[in-house]
CSV table of C-alpha atoms in Angstrom, one decimal:
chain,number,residue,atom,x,y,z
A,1334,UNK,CA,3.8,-19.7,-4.3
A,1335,UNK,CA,2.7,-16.2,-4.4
A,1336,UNK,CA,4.0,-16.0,-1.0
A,1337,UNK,CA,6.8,-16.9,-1.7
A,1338,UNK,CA,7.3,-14.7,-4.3
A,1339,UNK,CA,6.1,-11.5,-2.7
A,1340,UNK,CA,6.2,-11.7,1.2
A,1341,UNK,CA,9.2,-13.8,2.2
A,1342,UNK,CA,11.5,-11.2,0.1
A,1343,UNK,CA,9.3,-8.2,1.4
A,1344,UNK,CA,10.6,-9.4,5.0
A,1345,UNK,CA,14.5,-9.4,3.7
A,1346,UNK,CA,14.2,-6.1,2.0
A,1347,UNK,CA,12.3,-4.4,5.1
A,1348,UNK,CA,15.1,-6.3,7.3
A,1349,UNK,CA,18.0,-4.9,5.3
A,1350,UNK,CA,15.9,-1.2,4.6
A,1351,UNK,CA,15.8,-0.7,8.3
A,1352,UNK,CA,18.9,-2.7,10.4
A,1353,UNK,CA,21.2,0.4,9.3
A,1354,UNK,CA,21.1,4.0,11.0
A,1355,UNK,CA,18.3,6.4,9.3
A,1356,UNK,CA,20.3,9.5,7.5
A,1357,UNK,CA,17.7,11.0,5.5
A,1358,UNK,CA,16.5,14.0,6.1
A,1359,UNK,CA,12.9,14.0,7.0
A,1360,UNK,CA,11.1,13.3,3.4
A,1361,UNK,CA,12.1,13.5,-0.1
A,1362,UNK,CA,12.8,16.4,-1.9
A,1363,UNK,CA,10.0,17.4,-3.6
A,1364,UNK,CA,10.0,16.2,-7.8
A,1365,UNK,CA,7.4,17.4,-9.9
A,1366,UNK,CA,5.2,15.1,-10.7
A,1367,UNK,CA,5.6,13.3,-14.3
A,1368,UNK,CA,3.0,13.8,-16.5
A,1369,UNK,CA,3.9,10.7,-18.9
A,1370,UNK,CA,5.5,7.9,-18.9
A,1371,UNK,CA,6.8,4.9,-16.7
A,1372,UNK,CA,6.5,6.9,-13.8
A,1373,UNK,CA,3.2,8.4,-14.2
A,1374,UNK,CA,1.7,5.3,-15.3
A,1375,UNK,CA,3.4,3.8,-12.0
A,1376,UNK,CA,1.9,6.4,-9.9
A,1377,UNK,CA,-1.3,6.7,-10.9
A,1378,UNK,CA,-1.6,2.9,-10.3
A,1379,UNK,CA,-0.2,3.8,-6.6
A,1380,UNK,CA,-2.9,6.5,-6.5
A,1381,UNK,CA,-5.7,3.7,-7.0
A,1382,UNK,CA,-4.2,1.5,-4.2
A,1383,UNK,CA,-3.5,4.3,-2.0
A,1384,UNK,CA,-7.6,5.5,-2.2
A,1385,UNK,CA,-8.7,2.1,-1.8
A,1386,UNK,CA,-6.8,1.6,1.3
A,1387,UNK,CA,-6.9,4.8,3.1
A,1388,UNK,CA,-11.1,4.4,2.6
A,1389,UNK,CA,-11.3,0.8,3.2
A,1390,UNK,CA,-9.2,1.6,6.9
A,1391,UNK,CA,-11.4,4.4,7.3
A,1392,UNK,CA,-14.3,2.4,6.7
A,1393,UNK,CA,-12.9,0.0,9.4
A,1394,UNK,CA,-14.3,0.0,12.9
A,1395,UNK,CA,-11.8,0.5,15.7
A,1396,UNK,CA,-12.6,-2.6,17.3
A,1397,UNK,CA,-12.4,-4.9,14.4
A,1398,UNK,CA,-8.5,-3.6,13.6
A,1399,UNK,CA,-7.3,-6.6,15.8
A,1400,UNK,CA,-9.4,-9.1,14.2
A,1401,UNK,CA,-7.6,-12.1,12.5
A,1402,UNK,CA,-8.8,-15.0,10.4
A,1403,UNK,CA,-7.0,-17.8,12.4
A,1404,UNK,CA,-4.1,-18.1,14.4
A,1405,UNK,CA,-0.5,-16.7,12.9
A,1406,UNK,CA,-2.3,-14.7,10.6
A,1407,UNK,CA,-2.0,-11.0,10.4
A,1408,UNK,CA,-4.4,-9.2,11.7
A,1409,UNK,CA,-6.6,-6.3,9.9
A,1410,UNK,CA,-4.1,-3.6,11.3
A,1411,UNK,CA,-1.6,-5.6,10.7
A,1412,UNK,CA,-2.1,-5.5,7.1
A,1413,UNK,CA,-1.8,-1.7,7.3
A,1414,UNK,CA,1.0,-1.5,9.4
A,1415,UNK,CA,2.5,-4.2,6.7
A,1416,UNK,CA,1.9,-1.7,3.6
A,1417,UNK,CA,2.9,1.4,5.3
A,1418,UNK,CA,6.5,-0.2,6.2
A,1419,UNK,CA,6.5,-1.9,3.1
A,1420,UNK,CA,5.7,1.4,0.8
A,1421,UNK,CA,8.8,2.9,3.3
A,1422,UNK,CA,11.2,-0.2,2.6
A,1423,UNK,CA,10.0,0.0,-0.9
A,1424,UNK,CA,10.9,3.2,-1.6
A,1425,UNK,CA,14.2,3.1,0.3
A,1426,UNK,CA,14.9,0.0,-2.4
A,1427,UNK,CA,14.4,2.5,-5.1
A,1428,UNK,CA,16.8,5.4,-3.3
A,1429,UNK,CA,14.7,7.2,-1.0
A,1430,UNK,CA,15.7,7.2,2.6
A,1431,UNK,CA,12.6,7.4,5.0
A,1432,UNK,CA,12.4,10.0,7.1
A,1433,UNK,CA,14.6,10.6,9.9
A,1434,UNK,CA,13.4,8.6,13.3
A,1435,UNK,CA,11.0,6.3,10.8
A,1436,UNK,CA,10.4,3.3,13.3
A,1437,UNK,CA,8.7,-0.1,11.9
A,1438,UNK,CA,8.5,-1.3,15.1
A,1439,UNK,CA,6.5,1.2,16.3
A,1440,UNK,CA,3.9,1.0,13.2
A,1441,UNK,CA,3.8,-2.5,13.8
A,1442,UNK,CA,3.1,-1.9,17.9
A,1443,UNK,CA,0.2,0.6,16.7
A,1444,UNK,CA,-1.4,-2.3,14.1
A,1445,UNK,CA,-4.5,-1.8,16.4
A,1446,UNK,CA,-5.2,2.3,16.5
A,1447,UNK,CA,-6.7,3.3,13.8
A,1448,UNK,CA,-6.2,7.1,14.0
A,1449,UNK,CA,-2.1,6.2,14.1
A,1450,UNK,CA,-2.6,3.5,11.1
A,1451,UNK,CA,-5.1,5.8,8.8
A,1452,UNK,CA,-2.7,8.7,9.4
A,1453,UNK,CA,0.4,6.3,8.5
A,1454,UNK,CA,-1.0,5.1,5.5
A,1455,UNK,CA,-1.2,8.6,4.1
A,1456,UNK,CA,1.9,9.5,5.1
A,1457,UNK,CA,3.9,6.3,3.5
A,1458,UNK,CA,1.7,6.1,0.0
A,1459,UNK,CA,2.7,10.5,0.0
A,1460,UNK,CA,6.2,9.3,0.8
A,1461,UNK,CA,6.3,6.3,-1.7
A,1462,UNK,CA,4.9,8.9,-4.5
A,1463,UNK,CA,8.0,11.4,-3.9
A,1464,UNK,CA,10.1,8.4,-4.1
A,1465,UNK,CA,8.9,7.5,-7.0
A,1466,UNK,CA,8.8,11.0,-9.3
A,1467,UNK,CA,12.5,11.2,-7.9
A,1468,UNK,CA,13.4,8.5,-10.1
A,1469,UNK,CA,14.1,9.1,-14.4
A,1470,UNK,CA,12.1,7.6,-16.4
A,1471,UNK,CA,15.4,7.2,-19.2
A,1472,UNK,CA,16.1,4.5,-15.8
A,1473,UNK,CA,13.3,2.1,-16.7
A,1474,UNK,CA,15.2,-0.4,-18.5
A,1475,UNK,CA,18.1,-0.1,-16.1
A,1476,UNK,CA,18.8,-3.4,-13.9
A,1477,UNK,CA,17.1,-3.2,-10.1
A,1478,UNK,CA,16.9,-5.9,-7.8
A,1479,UNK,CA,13.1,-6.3,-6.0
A,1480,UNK,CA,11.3,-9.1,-4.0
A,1481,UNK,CA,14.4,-11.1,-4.4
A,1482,UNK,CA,14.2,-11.4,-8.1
A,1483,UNK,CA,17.0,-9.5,-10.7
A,1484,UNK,CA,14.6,-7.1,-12.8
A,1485,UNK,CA,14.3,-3.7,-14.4
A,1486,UNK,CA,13.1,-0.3,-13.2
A,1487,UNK,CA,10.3,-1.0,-15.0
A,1488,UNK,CA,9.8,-4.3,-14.0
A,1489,UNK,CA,10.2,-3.3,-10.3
A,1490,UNK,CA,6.8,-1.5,-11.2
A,1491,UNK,CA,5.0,-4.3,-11.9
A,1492,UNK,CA,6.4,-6.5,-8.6
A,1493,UNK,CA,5.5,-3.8,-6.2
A,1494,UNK,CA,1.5,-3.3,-8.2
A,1495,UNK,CA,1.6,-7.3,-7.5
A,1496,UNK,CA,2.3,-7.3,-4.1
A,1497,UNK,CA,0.3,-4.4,-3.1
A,1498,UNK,CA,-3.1,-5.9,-4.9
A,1499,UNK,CA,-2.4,-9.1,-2.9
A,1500,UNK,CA,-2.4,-7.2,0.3
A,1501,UNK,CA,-5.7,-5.2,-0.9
A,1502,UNK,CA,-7.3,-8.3,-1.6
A,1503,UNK,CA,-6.7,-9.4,1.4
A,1504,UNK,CA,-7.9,-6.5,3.1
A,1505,UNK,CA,-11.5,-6.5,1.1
A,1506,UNK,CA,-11.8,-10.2,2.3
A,1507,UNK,CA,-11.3,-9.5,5.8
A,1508,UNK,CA,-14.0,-6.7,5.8
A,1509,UNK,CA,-16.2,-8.8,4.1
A,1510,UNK,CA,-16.1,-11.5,6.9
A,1511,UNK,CA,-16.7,-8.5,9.0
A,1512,UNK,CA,-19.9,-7.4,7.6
A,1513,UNK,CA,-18.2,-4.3,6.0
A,1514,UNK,CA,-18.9,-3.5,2.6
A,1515,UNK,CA,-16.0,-1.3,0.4
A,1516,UNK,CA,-16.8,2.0,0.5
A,1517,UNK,CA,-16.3,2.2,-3.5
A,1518,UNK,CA,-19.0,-0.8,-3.6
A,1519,UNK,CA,-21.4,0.9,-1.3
A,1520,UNK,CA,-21.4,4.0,-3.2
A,1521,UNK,CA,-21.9,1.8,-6.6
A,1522,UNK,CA,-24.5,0.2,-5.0
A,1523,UNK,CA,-26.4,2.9,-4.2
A,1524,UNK,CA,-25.9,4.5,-7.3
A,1525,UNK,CA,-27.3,1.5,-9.4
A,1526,UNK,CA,-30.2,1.5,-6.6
A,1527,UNK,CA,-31.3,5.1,-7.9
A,1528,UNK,CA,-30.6,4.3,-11.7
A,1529,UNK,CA,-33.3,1.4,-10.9
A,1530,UNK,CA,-36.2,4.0,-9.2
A,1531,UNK,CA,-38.9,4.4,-12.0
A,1532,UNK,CA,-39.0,8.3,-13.2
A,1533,UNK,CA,-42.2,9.9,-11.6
């Protein structure tokens, strides 16, 4: 259901995003970044998602990006490659063009080099963040259209925190079959390990 709901429209939005000619110039003007509000609130959420995944790829070995759960699954590159063109496509949906020469294709053909994906990840959550504080927040109420479903600004918001947790989720589960602990775990770990010594 959730599938359904999230990646099936993703597909048709990154289809439609992407079939016509690029005209953008190469990023977003730069918008100062909202202290309060919708947007803030919205970002700062993105900021989370955007450290989680840029360490969790990091974390990654090279060799295990084209690992898969099964058959017709996407791989752990994949994934990436998925959020990077979706954060583009997303932001495009909202009224930011990517930037000139943006290729999905060729994120998608990269899926297994990690330097190109780590780098592309922090490129399209920077983008998505421009996107984002170029919007008003006096907007949120106003109607947008997301993942196939008529909704607000606002509620826009929420879709795209939905879909991009579902796609984090996946990713922790995938390093876990892989013997790869979170980076924000480890550290937690470690810090409860030292709460636990006994004071000399």
């Amino acid at each position: 259901m959730r599938c359904k709901l999230f990646c099936f429209p993703l597909v048709a939005i990154l289809a439609l995003t992407f079939a016509s000619s690029i005209s953008a110039q190469d990023k977003p003007a730069a918008s100062a970044a909202p202290t309060s509000g919708p947007r803030a609130e919205f970002i700062q959420e993105m900021a989370y998602y955007e450290q989680r995944f840029t360490r969790l790829a990091e974390a990654v070995p090279a060799e295990k990006y084209s690992w898969r759960p099964a058959e017709g699954v996407r791989s752990i590159g994949e994934v990436y490659a998925h959020i990077v063109a979706a954060n583009y496509g997303l932001a495009r949906a909202l009224g930011t063009q990517p930037p000139a020469g943006f290729d999905p294709k060729a994120i998608a053909a990269a899926a297994n080099d990690k330097p190109k994906i780590v780098q592309a990840l922090k490129d399209s959550f920077a983008h998505f963040r421009q996107a984002i504080a170029a919007l008003s927040d006096a907007d949120a109420d106003k109607p947008q259209k997301m993942f196939g479903q008529q909704t607000t600004l606002r509620g826009s918001f929420i879709l795209i925190t939905g879909h991009t947790g579902e796609h984090l989720g996946q990713s922790i589960a995938y390093a876990r079959a892989n013997g790869i602990v979170p980076p924000w775990t480890e550290e937690a770990q470690q810090q409860q390990k030292q709460a636990e010594k006994p004071k000399q």
